[in-house]
Tab-separated table of C-alpha atoms in Angstrom:
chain	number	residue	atom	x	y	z
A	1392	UNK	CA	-32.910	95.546	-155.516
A	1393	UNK	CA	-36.616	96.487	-155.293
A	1394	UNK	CA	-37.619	98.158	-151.609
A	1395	UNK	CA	-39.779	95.806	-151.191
A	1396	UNK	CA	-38.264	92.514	-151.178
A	1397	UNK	CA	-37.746	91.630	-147.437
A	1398	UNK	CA	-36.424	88.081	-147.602
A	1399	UNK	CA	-32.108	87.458	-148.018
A	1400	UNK	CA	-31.517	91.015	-147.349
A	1401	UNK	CA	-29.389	93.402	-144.872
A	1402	UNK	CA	-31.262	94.629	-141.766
A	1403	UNK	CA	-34.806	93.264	-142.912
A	1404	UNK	CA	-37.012	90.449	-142.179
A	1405	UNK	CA	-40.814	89.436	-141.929
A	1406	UNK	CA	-41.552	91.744	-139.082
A	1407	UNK	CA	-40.431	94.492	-141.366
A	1408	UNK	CA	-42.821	92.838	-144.272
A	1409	UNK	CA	-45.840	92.908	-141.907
A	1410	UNK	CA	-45.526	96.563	-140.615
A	1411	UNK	CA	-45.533	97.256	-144.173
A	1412	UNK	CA	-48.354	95.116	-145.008
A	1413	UNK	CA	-50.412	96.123	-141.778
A	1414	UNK	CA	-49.747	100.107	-142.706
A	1415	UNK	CA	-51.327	99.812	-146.290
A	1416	UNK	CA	-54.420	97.652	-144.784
A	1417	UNK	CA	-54.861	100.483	-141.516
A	1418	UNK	CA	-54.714	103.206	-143.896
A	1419	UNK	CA	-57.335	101.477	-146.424
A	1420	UNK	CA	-59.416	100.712	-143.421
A	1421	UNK	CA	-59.382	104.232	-142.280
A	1422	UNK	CA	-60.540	105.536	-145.694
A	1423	UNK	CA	-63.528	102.848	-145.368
A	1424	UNK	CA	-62.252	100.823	-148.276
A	1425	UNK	CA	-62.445	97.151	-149.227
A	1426	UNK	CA	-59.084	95.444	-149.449
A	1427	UNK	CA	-57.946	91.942	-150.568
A	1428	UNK	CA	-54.719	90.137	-149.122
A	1429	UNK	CA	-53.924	87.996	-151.967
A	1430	UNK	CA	-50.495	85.010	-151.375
A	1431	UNK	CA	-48.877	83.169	-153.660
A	1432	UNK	CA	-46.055	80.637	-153.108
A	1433	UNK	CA	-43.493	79.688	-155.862
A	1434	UNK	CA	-43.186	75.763	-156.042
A	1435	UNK	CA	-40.243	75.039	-155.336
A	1436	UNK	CA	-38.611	78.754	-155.898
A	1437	UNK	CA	-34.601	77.757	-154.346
A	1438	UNK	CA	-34.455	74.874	-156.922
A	1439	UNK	CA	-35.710	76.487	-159.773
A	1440	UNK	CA	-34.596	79.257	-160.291
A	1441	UNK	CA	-33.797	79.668	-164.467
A	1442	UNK	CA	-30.490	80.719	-165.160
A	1443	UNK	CA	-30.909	82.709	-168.011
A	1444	UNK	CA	-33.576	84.666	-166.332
A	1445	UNK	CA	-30.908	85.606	-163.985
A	1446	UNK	CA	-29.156	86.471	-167.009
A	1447	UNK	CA	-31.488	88.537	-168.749
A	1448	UNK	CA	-31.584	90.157	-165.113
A	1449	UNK	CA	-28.054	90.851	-164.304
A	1450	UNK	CA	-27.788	93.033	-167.516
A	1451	UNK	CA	-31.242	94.760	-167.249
A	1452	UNK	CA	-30.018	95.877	-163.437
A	1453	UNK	CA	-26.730	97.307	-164.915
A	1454	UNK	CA	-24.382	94.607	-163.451
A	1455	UNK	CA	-20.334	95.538	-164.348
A	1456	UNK	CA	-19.548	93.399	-167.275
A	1457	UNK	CA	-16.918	91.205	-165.388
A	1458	UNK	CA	-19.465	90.184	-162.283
A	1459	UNK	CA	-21.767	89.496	-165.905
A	1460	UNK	CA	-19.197	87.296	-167.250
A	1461	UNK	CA	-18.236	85.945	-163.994
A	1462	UNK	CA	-22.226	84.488	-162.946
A	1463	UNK	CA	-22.569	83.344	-166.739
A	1464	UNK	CA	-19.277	81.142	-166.531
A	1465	UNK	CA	-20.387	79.682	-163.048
A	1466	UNK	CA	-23.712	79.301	-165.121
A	1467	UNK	CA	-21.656	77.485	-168.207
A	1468	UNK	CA	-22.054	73.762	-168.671
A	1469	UNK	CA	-22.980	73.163	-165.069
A	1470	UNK	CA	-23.996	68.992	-164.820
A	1471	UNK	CA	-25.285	66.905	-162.129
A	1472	UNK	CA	-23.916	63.566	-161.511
A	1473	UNK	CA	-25.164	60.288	-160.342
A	1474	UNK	CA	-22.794	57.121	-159.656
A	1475	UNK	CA	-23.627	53.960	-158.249
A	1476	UNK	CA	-21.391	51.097	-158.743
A	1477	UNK	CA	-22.309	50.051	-162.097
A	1478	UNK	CA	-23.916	53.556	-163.240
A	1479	UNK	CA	-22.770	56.618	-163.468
A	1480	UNK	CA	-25.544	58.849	-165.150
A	1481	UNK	CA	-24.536	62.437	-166.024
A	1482	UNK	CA	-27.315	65.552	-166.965
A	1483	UNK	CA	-26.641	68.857	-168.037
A	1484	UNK	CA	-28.481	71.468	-165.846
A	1485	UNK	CA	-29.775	74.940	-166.360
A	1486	UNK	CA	-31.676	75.970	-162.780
A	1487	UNK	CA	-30.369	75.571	-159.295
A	1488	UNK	CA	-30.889	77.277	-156.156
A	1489	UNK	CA	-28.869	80.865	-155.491
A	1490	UNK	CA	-29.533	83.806	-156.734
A	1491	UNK	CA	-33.396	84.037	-156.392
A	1492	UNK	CA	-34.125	87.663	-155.336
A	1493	UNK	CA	-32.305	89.316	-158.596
A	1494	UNK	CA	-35.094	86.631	-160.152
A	1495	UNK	CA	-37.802	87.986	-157.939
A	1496	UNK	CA	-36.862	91.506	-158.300
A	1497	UNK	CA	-38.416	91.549	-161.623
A	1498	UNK	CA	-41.620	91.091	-160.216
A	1499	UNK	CA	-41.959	93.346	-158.251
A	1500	UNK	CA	-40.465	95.974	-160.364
A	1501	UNK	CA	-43.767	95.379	-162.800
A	1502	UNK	CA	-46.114	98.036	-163.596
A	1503	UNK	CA	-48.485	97.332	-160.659
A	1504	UNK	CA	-51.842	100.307	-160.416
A	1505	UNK	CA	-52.183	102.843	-157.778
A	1506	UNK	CA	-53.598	101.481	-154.691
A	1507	UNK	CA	-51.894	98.152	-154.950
A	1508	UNK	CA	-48.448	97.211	-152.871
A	1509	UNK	CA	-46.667	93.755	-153.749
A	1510	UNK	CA	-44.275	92.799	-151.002
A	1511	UNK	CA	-42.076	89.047	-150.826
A	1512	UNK	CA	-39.877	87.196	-148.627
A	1513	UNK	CA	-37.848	84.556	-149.660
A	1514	UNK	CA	-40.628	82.979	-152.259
A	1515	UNK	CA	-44.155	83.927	-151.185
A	1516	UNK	CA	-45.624	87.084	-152.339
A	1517	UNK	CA	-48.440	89.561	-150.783
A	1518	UNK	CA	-50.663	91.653	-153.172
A	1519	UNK	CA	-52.589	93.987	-151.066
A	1520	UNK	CA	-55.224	96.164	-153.269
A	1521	UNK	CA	-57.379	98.666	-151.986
A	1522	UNK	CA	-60.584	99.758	-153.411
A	1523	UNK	CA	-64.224	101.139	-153.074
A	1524	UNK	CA	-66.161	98.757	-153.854
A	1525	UNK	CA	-65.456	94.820	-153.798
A	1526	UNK	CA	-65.760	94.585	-157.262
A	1527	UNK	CA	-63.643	96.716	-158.059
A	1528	UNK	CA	-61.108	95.133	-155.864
A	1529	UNK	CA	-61.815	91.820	-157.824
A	1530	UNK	CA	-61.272	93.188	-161.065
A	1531	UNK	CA	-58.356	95.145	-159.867
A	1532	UNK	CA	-56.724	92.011	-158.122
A	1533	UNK	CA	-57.397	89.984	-161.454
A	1534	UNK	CA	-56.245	92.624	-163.253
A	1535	UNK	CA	-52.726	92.498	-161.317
A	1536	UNK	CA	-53.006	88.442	-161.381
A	1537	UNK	CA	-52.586	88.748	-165.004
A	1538	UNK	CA	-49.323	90.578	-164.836
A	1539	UNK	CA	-48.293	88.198	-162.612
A	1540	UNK	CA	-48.849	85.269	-164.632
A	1541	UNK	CA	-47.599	86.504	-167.330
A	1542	UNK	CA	-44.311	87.208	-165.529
A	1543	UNK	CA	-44.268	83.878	-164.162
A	1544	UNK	CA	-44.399	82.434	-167.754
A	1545	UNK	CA	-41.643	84.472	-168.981
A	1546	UNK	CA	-39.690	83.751	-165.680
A	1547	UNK	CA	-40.484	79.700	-166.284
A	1548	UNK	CA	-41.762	80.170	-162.468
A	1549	UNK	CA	-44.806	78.521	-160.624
A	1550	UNK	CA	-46.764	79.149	-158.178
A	1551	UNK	CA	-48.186	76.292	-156.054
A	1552	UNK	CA	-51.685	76.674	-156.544
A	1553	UNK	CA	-52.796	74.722	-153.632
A	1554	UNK	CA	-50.870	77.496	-151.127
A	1555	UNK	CA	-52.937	80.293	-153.149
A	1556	UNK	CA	-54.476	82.137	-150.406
A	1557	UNK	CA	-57.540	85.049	-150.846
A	1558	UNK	CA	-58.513	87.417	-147.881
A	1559	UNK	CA	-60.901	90.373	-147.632
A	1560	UNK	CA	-60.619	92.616	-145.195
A	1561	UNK	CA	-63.704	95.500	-144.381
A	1562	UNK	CA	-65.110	97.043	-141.842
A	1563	UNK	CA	-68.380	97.402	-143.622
A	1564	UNK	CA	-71.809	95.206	-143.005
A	1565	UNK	CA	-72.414	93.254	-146.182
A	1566	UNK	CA	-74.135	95.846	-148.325
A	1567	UNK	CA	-72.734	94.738	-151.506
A	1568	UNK	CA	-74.876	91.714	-153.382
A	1569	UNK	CA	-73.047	88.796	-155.043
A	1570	UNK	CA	-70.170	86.980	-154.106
A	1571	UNK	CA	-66.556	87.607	-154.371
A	1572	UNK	CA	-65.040	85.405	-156.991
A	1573	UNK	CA	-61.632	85.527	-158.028
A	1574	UNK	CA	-60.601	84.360	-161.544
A	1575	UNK	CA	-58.132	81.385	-161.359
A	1576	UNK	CA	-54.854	82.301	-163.584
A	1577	UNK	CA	-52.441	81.184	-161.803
A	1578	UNK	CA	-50.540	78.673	-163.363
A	1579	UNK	CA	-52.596	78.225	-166.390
């Protein structure tokens, strides 16, 4: 599992995440750098998690064959049943909660640039990026938003757009003309 996933495992937790986050944003503060704090939330992450995706994932990690064989018959024909005294309504189902951080771990093993760190917990994600200039760090965070939709497409993951969260963080007066504007991608 990817170092940097601090939700659901052994001996971390958010304070961990922070320390992390707040190291990358001291030491871009020190070099007098611009950086941007960028959150997303998955919608609904426990609930939808896409089974083959874990599948795809289980084998690209190396998992032994039988623990393989063993998720995709646990993954097999799985339905959801409703019954009411006159109704019974069966559906065949292919997401459910479990198993999210093997999904998540794919994310954050992308090809992110230098200067950037991507940490989660549970199913919110930090981007911090680190730049010059603060349009470089736009372009660089778009840049890395890209990746990340693209990953959520393959994944069949959202992100809930109205929990999508921008900060910059400088210690610089406002010598820089224009305004910060971030390209909306998520979700598109």
């Amino acid at each position: 599992m990817n170092k940097n996933q601090f939700g659901f495992t052994p001996q971390k937790g958010t304070i961990d995440e922070a320390m992390v986050i707040k190291a990358v944003v001291k030491e871009g503060l020190a070099a007098g750098e611009v950086i941007a704090l960028v959150c997303l939330e998955v919608q609904g992450a426990f609930d939808a998690t896409w089974w083959s995706g874990i599948l795809k994932e289980l084998r690209a990690c190396g998992c032994p064959k039988y623990l393989y064989e063993l998720t995709k018959c646990y993954f097999n024909q799985r339905t959801a049943t409703l019954s009411t005294n006159s109704l019974r309504l069966e559906n065949e189902i292919s997401r459910g909660p479990g198993f999210w951080n093997l999904q998540y771990n794919s994310l954050l093993n992308l090809k992110f640039m230098a200067r950037r760190k991507v940490v989660a917990f549970a199913d919110y994600l930090i981007m911090v990026t680190r730049c010059e200039w603060v349009r470089a760090v736009e372009n660089y965070v778009n840049a890395e938003l890209s990746k990340i939709t693209l990953w959520s497409k393959k994944s069949k993951t959202k992100f809930n757009e109205k929990k999508f969260k921008i900060m910059l963080v400088s210690r610089r007066k406002r010598r820089e003309t224009g305004i910060l504007e971030f390209t909306e991608i998520i979700n598109r």
